[in-house]
């Protein structure tokens, strides 16, 4: 039987406003039922907390829910935390400690780090150092079969958390926060990470903790920064969620990836391409389509000449080549957008075209960096074929047929453009004749090749070409030997 989820509340800087936060918790519980705990990040105490705090410290008042807080972030509030290793401050209010891991009877694992990053050595009592972070990492990473923690609590934001993600508003994530916290989050792989101190609410898109097709799938991380309690701008300072401890979850359920998952913001970016890279010519069309950031490269190199594609040996296969510069179509590229992907397979993905000829104009692209169909490995080509078959069936169910084309000329990543055309508008023969007529008008030799032939049989790797494929299997091919109109494929079905 699956474990029951825990109901948890997390809040930002309380700043001594105990009646505000606990009053809000009481109201939520009256409406939505009891929660198991309240986790507080940022400044729990403020400079004027003493009178309000005295009522809780003496037992005159009691927190309505087990409350766990982080330590001081400044010299003024150090006196509220008498034991650096953690202690009960009042009934139902517990100081977790300078750093460590809290594990309840439910199995929920909460890692915590109190204070702000030290700017001097030795570190002040309200700050943490690289040594603190390293010791916390070691205590967890040395655990056999460590997969990550359920929750990470820090007061500072992690530096660069906004990389690859939605905007954090006025907060510059490249400048604010702590690099040490970024390192900690990267290694501990929390399912939830809460922070505060910036008086802002920011819920980042979830990010993955593995490299797709290179590492075993892992769970995602959700970073949530919370505003200060009772702020006049009505920014969100309290966050409610349910969580089943990782130790009680089915592994397959744990590693499910949400549709809006992004690249890990803390993974070092690939080195930028050399500045000497030749600029695009005036004729080359600018990159105008951007795709969901999945991850690095996969797949296997096309088998050598004389071997059938299906005979390639996986153990001898090589990964596709790295792009020579920024690639708009590699899913690991930091320049991508996230909302256009329709489907992600093992080796390929399907995405809507930005600026497409119709609302259902889509592209089939390899996840790894391949320049053309000719360069594809057998398993990638097999998945491309499956996507084409699925699109044919889908479009036929909508009363349409498709025309597909590829331009392997002044492009560095394979893009198979798939454009649907209503069945009652024209036949496949009409489409073929339209391409041939347009080619003759522009003095392009567009030849028909056998239906079941492979493009690799008529074009060697590295050879510029243009080819059209109808959903009947008919193909037209042109070997590019000089200049070629970049919009040729689009102008015919348009």
CSV table of C-alpha atoms in Angstrom, one decimal:
chain,number,residue,atom,x,y,z
A,1,UNK,CA,0.0,0.0,0.0
A,2,UNK,CA,1.4,3.4,-1.0
A,3,UNK,CA,2.4,5.8,1.8
A,4,UNK,CA,0.0,8.6,2.5
A,5,UNK,CA,1.3,12.0,1.4
A,6,UNK,CA,2.4,14.6,3.9
A,7,UNK,CA,0.8,18.0,3.8
A,8,UNK,CA,3.5,20.7,4.2
A,9,UNK,CA,3.5,24.4,4.4
A,10,UNK,CA,6.6,26.5,3.7
A,11,UNK,CA,7.0,30.3,4.3
A,12,UNK,CA,9.4,33.1,3.6
A,13,UNK,CA,10.9,35.7,6.0
A,14,UNK,CA,8.6,35.9,9.1
A,15,UNK,CA,10.6,38.8,10.5
A,16,UNK,CA,9.0,38.3,13.9
A,17,UNK,CA,5.4,38.6,12.6
A,18,UNK,CA,4.4,35.5,14.5
A,19,UNK,CA,0.7,36.4,14.8
A,20,UNK,CA,0.5,37.0,11.1
A,21,UNK,CA,2.0,33.7,10.0
A,22,UNK,CA,0.3,31.6,12.6
A,23,UNK,CA,-3.0,33.3,12.1
A,24,UNK,CA,-2.8,32.5,8.4
A,25,UNK,CA,-1.9,28.9,9.2
A,26,UNK,CA,-4.9,28.6,11.4
A,27,UNK,CA,-7.2,30.0,8.7
A,28,UNK,CA,-5.8,27.6,6.1
A,29,UNK,CA,-6.3,24.6,8.4
A,30,UNK,CA,-9.8,25.6,9.3
A,31,UNK,CA,-10.6,25.7,5.6
A,32,UNK,CA,-8.5,22.9,4.1
A,33,UNK,CA,-7.7,20.5,7.0
A,34,UNK,CA,-4.7,19.9,9.1
A,35,UNK,CA,-1.1,20.2,7.8
A,36,UNK,CA,1.8,18.2,9.1
A,37,UNK,CA,4.4,20.9,9.4
A,38,UNK,CA,5.5,24.4,8.7
A,39,UNK,CA,9.0,25.1,7.3
A,40,UNK,CA,10.4,28.6,7.6
A,41,UNK,CA,13.3,29.9,5.5
A,42,UNK,CA,14.8,33.4,5.7
A,43,UNK,CA,14.7,35.6,8.7
A,44,UNK,CA,12.3,34.0,11.3
A,45,UNK,CA,13.0,36.8,13.8
A,46,UNK,CA,13.1,40.6,13.3
A,47,UNK,CA,14.7,43.4,15.2
A,48,UNK,CA,11.4,44.1,17.1
A,49,UNK,CA,10.4,40.5,17.8
A,50,UNK,CA,11.0,40.3,21.5
A,51,UNK,CA,7.6,41.2,22.9
A,52,UNK,CA,5.6,39.0,20.5
A,53,UNK,CA,8.2,36.2,20.9
A,54,UNK,CA,8.0,36.3,24.7
A,55,UNK,CA,4.4,35.0,24.6
A,56,UNK,CA,5.5,31.9,22.6
A,57,UNK,CA,8.8,31.4,24.5
A,58,UNK,CA,7.0,31.4,27.9
A,59,UNK,CA,4.1,29.1,26.7
A,60,UNK,CA,1.4,31.8,26.9
A,61,UNK,CA,0.8,31.1,23.2
A,62,UNK,CA,1.5,28.1,21.1
A,63,UNK,CA,2.2,27.6,17.4
A,64,UNK,CA,-0.7,25.8,15.8
A,65,UNK,CA,1.5,23.4,13.8
A,66,UNK,CA,5.0,21.8,14.3
A,67,UNK,CA,7.2,24.6,13.0
A,68,UNK,CA,10.9,24.2,11.9
A,69,UNK,CA,13.1,27.3,11.3
A,70,UNK,CA,16.5,28.1,10.1
A,71,UNK,CA,19.1,30.1,12.0
A,72,UNK,CA,20.2,33.7,12.0
A,73,UNK,CA,21.2,35.6,8.9
A,74,UNK,CA,22.6,38.6,10.7
A,75,UNK,CA,24.3,39.5,14.0
A,76,UNK,CA,21.1,41.1,15.5
A,77,UNK,CA,19.1,37.9,15.8
A,78,UNK,CA,21.9,35.5,16.9
A,79,UNK,CA,20.8,35.6,20.5
A,80,UNK,CA,17.5,33.8,19.6
A,81,UNK,CA,19.4,30.6,18.7
A,82,UNK,CA,21.2,29.3,21.9
A,83,UNK,CA,22.4,26.0,20.5
A,84,UNK,CA,24.2,25.9,17.1
A,85,UNK,CA,23.3,22.2,16.7
A,86,UNK,CA,19.6,22.9,17.0
A,87,UNK,CA,17.1,23.0,19.8
A,88,UNK,CA,13.4,23.6,20.7
A,89,UNK,CA,12.9,27.3,20.9
A,90,UNK,CA,9.3,27.1,22.2
A,91,UNK,CA,6.5,24.6,22.1
A,92,UNK,CA,6.0,23.4,18.5
A,93,UNK,CA,8.8,25.7,17.3
A,94,UNK,CA,12.2,24.0,16.5
A,95,UNK,CA,15.4,25.5,15.4
A,96,UNK,CA,16.9,22.9,13.0
A,97,UNK,CA,20.6,23.9,13.5
A,98,UNK,CA,23.5,25.3,11.5
A,99,UNK,CA,23.4,22.5,8.9
A,100,UNK,CA,22.3,18.9,8.7
A,101,UNK,CA,19.5,16.6,7.8
A,102,UNK,CA,16.2,16.2,9.5
A,103,UNK,CA,14.4,12.9,9.1
A,104,UNK,CA,10.9,12.4,10.6
A,105,UNK,CA,9.2,9.1,11.4
A,106,UNK,CA,7.5,9.3,8.0
A,107,UNK,CA,10.9,9.0,6.2
A,108,UNK,CA,10.8,12.5,4.8
A,109,UNK,CA,14.3,13.8,4.5
A,110,UNK,CA,14.9,17.5,4.9
A,111,UNK,CA,18.4,18.9,4.3
A,112,UNK,CA,19.0,22.4,5.7
A,113,UNK,CA,21.7,25.1,5.8
A,114,UNK,CA,21.3,28.1,8.0
A,115,UNK,CA,22.7,31.6,7.5
A,116,UNK,CA,24.1,33.5,4.5
A,117,UNK,CA,27.3,32.8,2.6
A,118,UNK,CA,30.4,34.0,4.4
A,119,UNK,CA,32.2,36.9,2.8
A,120,UNK,CA,35.2,36.7,5.1
A,121,UNK,CA,37.2,34.1,7.1
A,122,UNK,CA,36.7,33.0,9.7
A,123,UNK,CA,33.0,32.8,8.9
A,124,UNK,CA,30.7,34.8,11.3
A,125,UNK,CA,28.3,32.8,13.5
A,126,UNK,CA,25.4,33.8,11.2
A,127,UNK,CA,27.2,32.6,8.0
A,128,UNK,CA,28.2,29.4,6.4
A,129,UNK,CA,31.4,28.6,4.6
A,130,UNK,CA,32.5,26.2,1.8
A,131,UNK,CA,33.5,23.8,4.6
A,132,UNK,CA,30.0,23.7,6.0
A,133,UNK,CA,28.6,22.9,2.5
A,134,UNK,CA,31.2,20.3,1.9
A,135,UNK,CA,30.5,18.5,5.2
A,136,UNK,CA,26.8,18.5,4.6
A,137,UNK,CA,27.4,17.1,1.1
A,138,UNK,CA,29.7,14.4,2.4
A,139,UNK,CA,27.3,13.3,5.1
A,140,UNK,CA,24.7,12.6,2.5
A,141,UNK,CA,26.6,11.6,-0.6
A,142,UNK,CA,28.5,8.9,1.3
A,143,UNK,CA,25.1,7.2,2.0
A,144,UNK,CA,24.8,4.0,0.0
A,145,UNK,CA,22.4,4.4,-3.0
A,146,UNK,CA,21.9,8.1,-2.3
A,147,UNK,CA,19.3,9.5,-4.8
A,148,UNK,CA,18.7,12.9,-3.3
A,149,UNK,CA,16.7,14.6,-0.5
A,150,UNK,CA,13.0,15.4,-0.4
A,151,UNK,CA,13.4,19.0,0.6
A,152,UNK,CA,16.3,21.5,0.9
A,153,UNK,CA,15.9,24.6,3.1
A,154,UNK,CA,18.3,27.5,2.6
A,155,UNK,CA,17.8,31.2,3.3
A,156,UNK,CA,19.7,32.6,0.3
A,157,UNK,CA,18.7,31.8,-3.2
A,158,UNK,CA,21.1,29.7,-5.3
A,159,UNK,CA,23.1,31.7,-7.8
A,160,UNK,CA,22.0,31.3,-11.5
A,161,UNK,CA,18.8,29.4,-10.6
A,162,UNK,CA,17.0,31.3,-13.4
A,163,UNK,CA,19.2,29.9,-16.1
A,164,UNK,CA,17.1,28.1,-18.8
A,165,UNK,CA,14.0,29.0,-16.9
A,166,UNK,CA,11.1,31.4,-16.6
A,167,UNK,CA,11.9,35.0,-15.5
A,168,UNK,CA,12.4,35.8,-11.9
A,169,UNK,CA,11.1,39.3,-12.5
A,170,UNK,CA,13.2,42.1,-11.0
A,171,UNK,CA,15.6,39.6,-9.3
A,172,UNK,CA,18.8,39.1,-11.3
A,173,UNK,CA,19.6,35.4,-10.5
A,174,UNK,CA,23.1,35.8,-12.0
A,175,UNK,CA,24.0,38.3,-9.3
A,176,UNK,CA,21.9,37.5,-6.3
A,177,UNK,CA,22.2,34.5,-4.0
A,178,UNK,CA,24.9,32.1,-3.2
A,179,UNK,CA,27.2,30.0,-5.4
A,180,UNK,CA,27.7,27.6,-2.5
A,181,UNK,CA,23.9,27.0,-2.3
A,182,UNK,CA,23.9,26.3,-6.1
A,183,UNK,CA,26.6,23.7,-5.5
A,184,UNK,CA,24.7,22.2,-2.6
A,185,UNK,CA,21.4,22.0,-4.6
A,186,UNK,CA,23.2,20.4,-7.6
A,187,UNK,CA,24.7,17.7,-5.4
A,188,UNK,CA,21.8,17.0,-3.1
A,189,UNK,CA,19.1,16.9,-5.8
A,190,UNK,CA,16.2,18.0,-3.7
A,191,UNK,CA,12.7,17.5,-5.0
A,192,UNK,CA,11.8,20.8,-3.4
A,193,UNK,CA,14.1,23.7,-2.6
A,194,UNK,CA,12.9,26.7,-0.6
A,195,UNK,CA,14.7,30.0,-0.1
A,196,UNK,CA,13.9,33.6,0.8
A,197,UNK,CA,15.6,36.9,1.7
A,198,UNK,CA,14.9,38.7,-1.6
A,199,UNK,CA,11.3,39.7,-0.6
A,200,UNK,CA,10.1,38.2,-3.8
A,201,UNK,CA,8.0,35.2,-4.9
A,202,UNK,CA,9.5,33.0,-7.6
A,203,UNK,CA,8.5,29.5,-8.6
A,204,UNK,CA,10.9,28.3,-11.1
A,205,UNK,CA,10.0,25.7,-13.7
A,206,UNK,CA,11.1,22.2,-12.6
A,207,UNK,CA,14.5,21.2,-13.7
A,208,UNK,CA,16.0,17.7,-14.3
A,209,UNK,CA,18.8,16.1,-12.4
A,210,UNK,CA,20.2,13.9,-15.1
A,211,UNK,CA,21.5,14.2,-18.6
A,212,UNK,CA,19.0,12.7,-21.0
A,213,UNK,CA,20.2,9.5,-22.8
A,214,UNK,CA,23.5,9.7,-20.9
A,215,UNK,CA,22.5,9.1,-17.3
A,216,UNK,CA,19.8,7.1,-15.5
A,217,UNK,CA,16.6,9.1,-15.3
A,218,UNK,CA,16.2,10.9,-11.9
A,219,UNK,CA,13.5,13.0,-10.3
A,220,UNK,CA,13.1,16.7,-11.0
A,221,UNK,CA,13.7,19.6,-8.6
A,222,UNK,CA,11.2,22.5,-8.0
A,223,UNK,CA,12.8,25.7,-6.6
A,224,UNK,CA,10.4,28.1,-4.8
A,225,UNK,CA,11.5,31.4,-3.4
A,226,UNK,CA,9.0,33.0,-1.0
A,227,UNK,CA,8.3,36.6,-0.1
A,228,UNK,CA,8.3,38.1,3.4
A,229,UNK,CA,5.3,37.4,5.6
A,230,UNK,CA,2.6,40.0,5.6
A,231,UNK,CA,4.2,42.1,2.8
A,232,UNK,CA,2.0,45.0,1.6
A,233,UNK,CA,2.5,44.0,-2.0
A,234,UNK,CA,0.6,40.8,-1.4
A,235,UNK,CA,3.4,38.7,-2.8
A,236,UNK,CA,3.1,35.0,-2.0
A,237,UNK,CA,4.8,34.1,1.2
A,238,UNK,CA,3.2,30.8,2.1
A,239,UNK,CA,3.3,27.7,-0.1
A,240,UNK,CA,1.3,24.5,0.5
A,241,UNK,CA,2.1,21.1,-1.1
A,242,UNK,CA,1.7,17.4,-0.6
A,243,UNK,CA,4.7,15.1,-0.7
A,244,UNK,CA,5.3,11.3,-0.4
A,245,UNK,CA,8.8,10.6,0.9
A,246,UNK,CA,11.1,9.5,-1.7
A,247,UNK,CA,11.9,6.4,0.2
A,248,UNK,CA,8.3,5.3,-0.1
A,249,UNK,CA,7.7,6.0,-3.7
A,250,UNK,CA,7.7,3.7,-6.7
A,251,UNK,CA,10.9,4.4,-8.6
A,252,UNK,CA,9.1,4.8,-11.9
A,253,UNK,CA,6.7,7.3,-10.4
A,254,UNK,CA,9.5,9.2,-8.8
A,255,UNK,CA,11.4,9.9,-12.1
A,256,UNK,CA,8.4,11.0,-14.2
A,257,UNK,CA,9.2,14.2,-16.0
A,258,UNK,CA,6.7,16.9,-16.3
A,259,UNK,CA,6.0,18.6,-19.6
A,260,UNK,CA,7.6,21.9,-18.6
A,261,UNK,CA,10.8,20.4,-17.2
A,262,UNK,CA,14.0,22.4,-18.1
A,263,UNK,CA,17.7,21.8,-18.2
A,264,UNK,CA,19.6,21.9,-14.9
A,265,UNK,CA,20.6,25.5,-14.2
A,266,UNK,CA,23.7,24.6,-12.3
A,267,UNK,CA,25.3,22.3,-14.9
A,268,UNK,CA,28.2,24.1,-16.5
A,269,UNK,CA,27.4,25.3,-20.0
A,270,UNK,CA,29.4,24.1,-22.9
A,271,UNK,CA,32.3,26.3,-23.9
A,272,UNK,CA,31.2,28.9,-26.4
A,273,UNK,CA,32.1,28.5,-30.0
A,274,UNK,CA,35.3,30.1,-31.3
A,275,UNK,CA,34.8,33.8,-32.1
A,276,UNK,CA,36.4,33.2,-35.5
A,277,UNK,CA,33.4,31.2,-36.7
A,278,UNK,CA,32.4,32.5,-40.2
A,279,UNK,CA,29.3,34.8,-40.1
A,280,UNK,CA,26.2,33.8,-42.0
A,281,UNK,CA,26.0,34.9,-45.5
A,282,UNK,CA,23.3,37.4,-46.6
A,283,UNK,CA,21.4,34.7,-48.3
A,284,UNK,CA,21.2,32.4,-45.3
A,285,UNK,CA,17.9,32.5,-43.5
A,286,UNK,CA,18.1,33.3,-39.8
A,287,UNK,CA,17.3,30.7,-37.2
A,288,UNK,CA,13.7,31.3,-36.3
A,289,UNK,CA,12.5,28.1,-34.6
A,290,UNK,CA,13.3,27.2,-31.0
A,291,UNK,CA,12.7,24.0,-29.2
A,292,UNK,CA,12.3,22.5,-25.7
A,293,UNK,CA,15.6,22.1,-23.9
A,294,UNK,CA,15.9,18.4,-23.3
A,295,UNK,CA,19.6,17.5,-23.2
A,296,UNK,CA,22.9,16.6,-24.7
A,297,UNK,CA,23.6,14.1,-27.5
A,298,UNK,CA,22.8,10.5,-28.1
A,299,UNK,CA,22.5,8.0,-30.9
A,300,UNK,CA,25.1,6.1,-32.9
A,301,UNK,CA,27.1,6.9,-36.0
A,302,UNK,CA,25.9,5.7,-39.3
A,303,UNK,CA,27.4,2.3,-40.2
A,304,UNK,CA,30.3,2.2,-42.6
A,305,UNK,CA,29.8,1.7,-46.3
A,306,UNK,CA,28.8,-1.8,-47.4
A,307,UNK,CA,26.9,-2.6,-44.2
A,308,UNK,CA,23.2,-2.6,-43.8
A,309,UNK,CA,21.9,0.0,-41.3
A,310,UNK,CA,20.3,-2.8,-39.2
A,311,UNK,CA,23.7,-4.6,-38.8
A,312,UNK,CA,25.4,-1.9,-36.8
A,313,UNK,CA,26.8,-3.0,-33.5
A,314,UNK,CA,25.7,-0.9,-30.5
A,315,UNK,CA,29.1,-1.4,-28.7
A,316,UNK,CA,30.9,0.1,-31.7
A,317,UNK,CA,28.6,3.0,-32.1
A,318,UNK,CA,29.7,6.6,-31.6
A,319,UNK,CA,27.8,9.6,-30.4
A,320,UNK,CA,26.8,12.2,-33.0
A,321,UNK,CA,29.4,15.0,-33.5
A,322,UNK,CA,29.2,18.1,-31.4
A,323,UNK,CA,28.0,21.3,-33.2
A,324,UNK,CA,30.7,23.7,-34.2
A,325,UNK,CA,28.7,26.6,-32.6
A,326,UNK,CA,25.4,27.4,-31.0
A,327,UNK,CA,22.7,25.1,-32.5
A,328,UNK,CA,19.1,26.2,-32.5
A,329,UNK,CA,17.8,22.7,-32.8
A,330,UNK,CA,19.9,20.7,-30.3
A,331,UNK,CA,17.8,20.3,-27.2
A,332,UNK,CA,20.7,21.1,-24.9
A,333,UNK,CA,21.0,24.6,-26.5
A,334,UNK,CA,20.5,27.4,-23.9
A,335,UNK,CA,18.8,29.6,-26.6
A,336,UNK,CA,15.7,27.4,-26.9
A,337,UNK,CA,12.1,28.0,-26.0
A,338,UNK,CA,10.0,25.4,-24.3
A,339,UNK,CA,6.5,25.5,-25.5
A,340,UNK,CA,6.7,24.1,-29.0
A,341,UNK,CA,7.5,20.4,-28.4
A,342,UNK,CA,4.7,18.0,-29.2
A,343,UNK,CA,6.4,14.7,-28.6
A,344,UNK,CA,9.8,13.4,-27.3
A,345,UNK,CA,11.0,9.9,-28.3
A,346,UNK,CA,14.2,8.1,-27.5
A,347,UNK,CA,16.2,9.5,-30.4
A,348,UNK,CA,14.0,12.1,-32.0
A,349,UNK,CA,11.4,14.7,-31.1
A,350,UNK,CA,8.5,16.4,-32.8
A,351,UNK,CA,7.9,20.2,-32.5
A,352,UNK,CA,5.6,22.8,-33.9
A,353,UNK,CA,7.2,25.1,-36.4
A,354,UNK,CA,7.5,28.7,-35.2
A,355,UNK,CA,6.3,30.7,-38.2
A,356,UNK,CA,4.8,27.6,-39.8
A,357,UNK,CA,2.8,27.5,-43.0
A,358,UNK,CA,-0.2,26.2,-41.1
A,359,UNK,CA,-1.1,25.7,-37.4
A,360,UNK,CA,-0.2,22.0,-37.7
A,361,UNK,CA,3.1,22.4,-39.6
A,362,UNK,CA,5.6,20.3,-37.6
A,363,UNK,CA,9.2,19.3,-37.6
A,364,UNK,CA,10.8,15.9,-37.0
A,365,UNK,CA,14.3,16.5,-35.5
A,366,UNK,CA,16.9,14.2,-33.9
A,367,UNK,CA,17.7,14.9,-30.3
A,368,UNK,CA,21.4,14.4,-31.0
A,369,UNK,CA,23.3,16.6,-33.4
A,370,UNK,CA,23.0,15.2,-36.9
A,371,UNK,CA,23.3,17.4,-40.0
A,372,UNK,CA,21.1,15.4,-42.4
A,373,UNK,CA,19.1,12.2,-42.9
A,374,UNK,CA,22.2,10.7,-44.6
A,375,UNK,CA,24.2,11.0,-41.4
A,376,UNK,CA,21.6,9.3,-39.2
A,377,UNK,CA,22.3,6.0,-37.4
A,378,UNK,CA,20.0,3.1,-37.9
A,379,UNK,CA,18.1,3.5,-34.6
A,380,UNK,CA,17.5,7.2,-35.2
A,381,UNK,CA,16.4,6.6,-38.7
A,382,UNK,CA,14.0,3.9,-37.5
A,383,UNK,CA,12.4,6.4,-35.1
A,384,UNK,CA,12.1,9.0,-37.8
A,385,UNK,CA,10.2,6.4,-39.9
A,386,UNK,CA,7.9,5.7,-36.9
A,387,UNK,CA,7.2,9.4,-36.5
A,388,UNK,CA,6.3,9.7,-40.3
A,389,UNK,CA,4.0,6.7,-40.1
A,390,UNK,CA,2.3,8.2,-37.0
A,391,UNK,CA,1.9,11.6,-38.7
A,392,UNK,CA,0.5,10.0,-41.8
A,393,UNK,CA,-2.2,8.2,-39.7
A,394,UNK,CA,-3.0,11.3,-37.7
A,395,UNK,CA,-3.3,13.7,-40.7
A,396,UNK,CA,-5.4,11.2,-42.6
A,397,UNK,CA,-7.8,11.0,-39.6
A,398,UNK,CA,-8.1,14.8,-40.0
A,399,UNK,CA,-8.8,14.6,-43.7
A,400,UNK,CA,-5.3,15.6,-44.7
A,401,UNK,CA,-2.1,14.3,-46.3
A,402,UNK,CA,1.4,15.5,-45.7
A,403,UNK,CA,4.4,16.6,-47.8
A,404,UNK,CA,7.8,16.4,-46.2
A,405,UNK,CA,11.0,18.0,-47.2
A,406,UNK,CA,14.6,18.4,-46.1
A,407,UNK,CA,17.1,21.1,-47.2
A,408,UNK,CA,20.7,19.9,-46.4
A,409,UNK,CA,22.2,23.2,-47.4
A,410,UNK,CA,23.5,26.0,-45.1
A,411,UNK,CA,22.0,24.3,-42.1
A,412,UNK,CA,23.8,22.3,-39.4
A,413,UNK,CA,21.0,20.3,-37.7
A,414,UNK,CA,18.6,18.0,-39.6
A,415,UNK,CA,15.1,19.5,-39.9
A,416,UNK,CA,12.4,17.4,-41.6
A,417,UNK,CA,9.6,19.9,-42.4
A,418,UNK,CA,6.2,18.2,-42.4
A,419,UNK,CA,3.3,20.2,-43.8
A,420,UNK,CA,-0.3,18.9,-44.0
A,421,UNK,CA,-2.5,19.6,-47.0
A,422,UNK,CA,-6.3,18.9,-47.1
A,423,UNK,CA,-7.1,15.8,-49.1
A,424,UNK,CA,-9.9,17.6,-51.0
A,425,UNK,CA,-7.5,20.4,-52.0
A,426,UNK,CA,-5.1,18.4,-54.1
A,427,UNK,CA,-3.8,14.9,-54.8
A,428,UNK,CA,-0.3,13.6,-54.2
A,429,UNK,CA,0.3,13.8,-57.9
A,430,UNK,CA,-0.7,17.5,-57.9
A,431,UNK,CA,1.8,18.2,-55.1
A,432,UNK,CA,4.6,16.3,-57.0
A,433,UNK,CA,3.8,18.2,-60.2
A,434,UNK,CA,3.8,21.5,-58.3
A,435,UNK,CA,7.3,20.9,-57.0
A,436,UNK,CA,8.6,19.8,-60.4
A,437,UNK,CA,7.1,22.9,-62.1
A,438,UNK,CA,8.6,25.2,-59.5
A,439,UNK,CA,12.0,23.5,-59.9
A,440,UNK,CA,11.9,23.9,-63.7
A,441,UNK,CA,11.0,27.6,-63.3
A,442,UNK,CA,14.0,28.1,-61.1
A,443,UNK,CA,16.2,25.9,-63.3
A,444,UNK,CA,16.6,23.2,-60.6
A,445,UNK,CA,16.9,19.6,-61.6
A,446,UNK,CA,14.4,17.8,-59.4
A,447,UNK,CA,14.5,14.1,-60.1
A,448,UNK,CA,12.1,11.3,-59.0
A,449,UNK,CA,13.9,8.4,-57.2
A,450,UNK,CA,12.5,4.9,-56.5
A,451,UNK,CA,9.9,4.9,-53.8
A,452,UNK,CA,11.6,2.4,-51.5
A,453,UNK,CA,15.1,3.8,-52.0
A,454,UNK,CA,17.2,5.3,-49.3
A,455,UNK,CA,18.5,8.9,-49.6
A,456,UNK,CA,21.9,7.5,-48.5
A,457,UNK,CA,22.0,5.6,-51.8
A,458,UNK,CA,22.0,8.7,-53.8
A,459,UNK,CA,23.8,11.2,-51.5
A,460,UNK,CA,27.1,10.8,-49.6
A,461,UNK,CA,27.5,12.3,-46.1
A,462,UNK,CA,28.4,16.0,-46.5
A,463,UNK,CA,26.7,16.4,-49.9
A,464,UNK,CA,24.3,19.3,-50.1
A,465,UNK,CA,20.9,18.3,-51.3
A,466,UNK,CA,17.2,19.0,-51.2
A,467,UNK,CA,14.6,16.2,-51.2
A,468,UNK,CA,10.8,16.0,-51.0
A,469,UNK,CA,8.8,13.0,-49.8
A,470,UNK,CA,5.0,12.5,-50.1
A,471,UNK,CA,3.1,10.3,-47.6
A,472,UNK,CA,2.6,7.9,-50.5
A,473,UNK,CA,6.4,7.2,-50.3
A,474,UNK,CA,7.2,9.0,-53.6
A,475,UNK,CA,10.5,11.0,-53.4
A,476,UNK,CA,12.0,13.9,-55.4
A,477,UNK,CA,15.7,14.7,-55.1
A,478,UNK,CA,18.1,17.5,-56.1
A,479,UNK,CA,21.9,17.5,-55.6
A,480,UNK,CA,22.9,21.0,-54.8
A,481,UNK,CA,26.1,22.0,-56.7
A,482,UNK,CA,25.9,25.8,-56.4
A,483,UNK,CA,23.4,28.3,-55.0
A,484,UNK,CA,20.0,27.2,-54.0
A,485,UNK,CA,16.9,29.3,-52.9
A,486,UNK,CA,16.5,28.7,-49.2
A,487,UNK,CA,12.8,29.2,-49.3
A,488,UNK,CA,12.2,26.7,-52.1
A,489,UNK,CA,10.6,24.0,-50.0
A,490,UNK,CA,8.2,26.5,-48.3
A,491,UNK,CA,7.1,28.4,-51.4
A,492,UNK,CA,5.4,25.3,-53.1
A,493,UNK,CA,3.0,24.2,-50.4
A,494,UNK,CA,2.4,27.8,-49.4
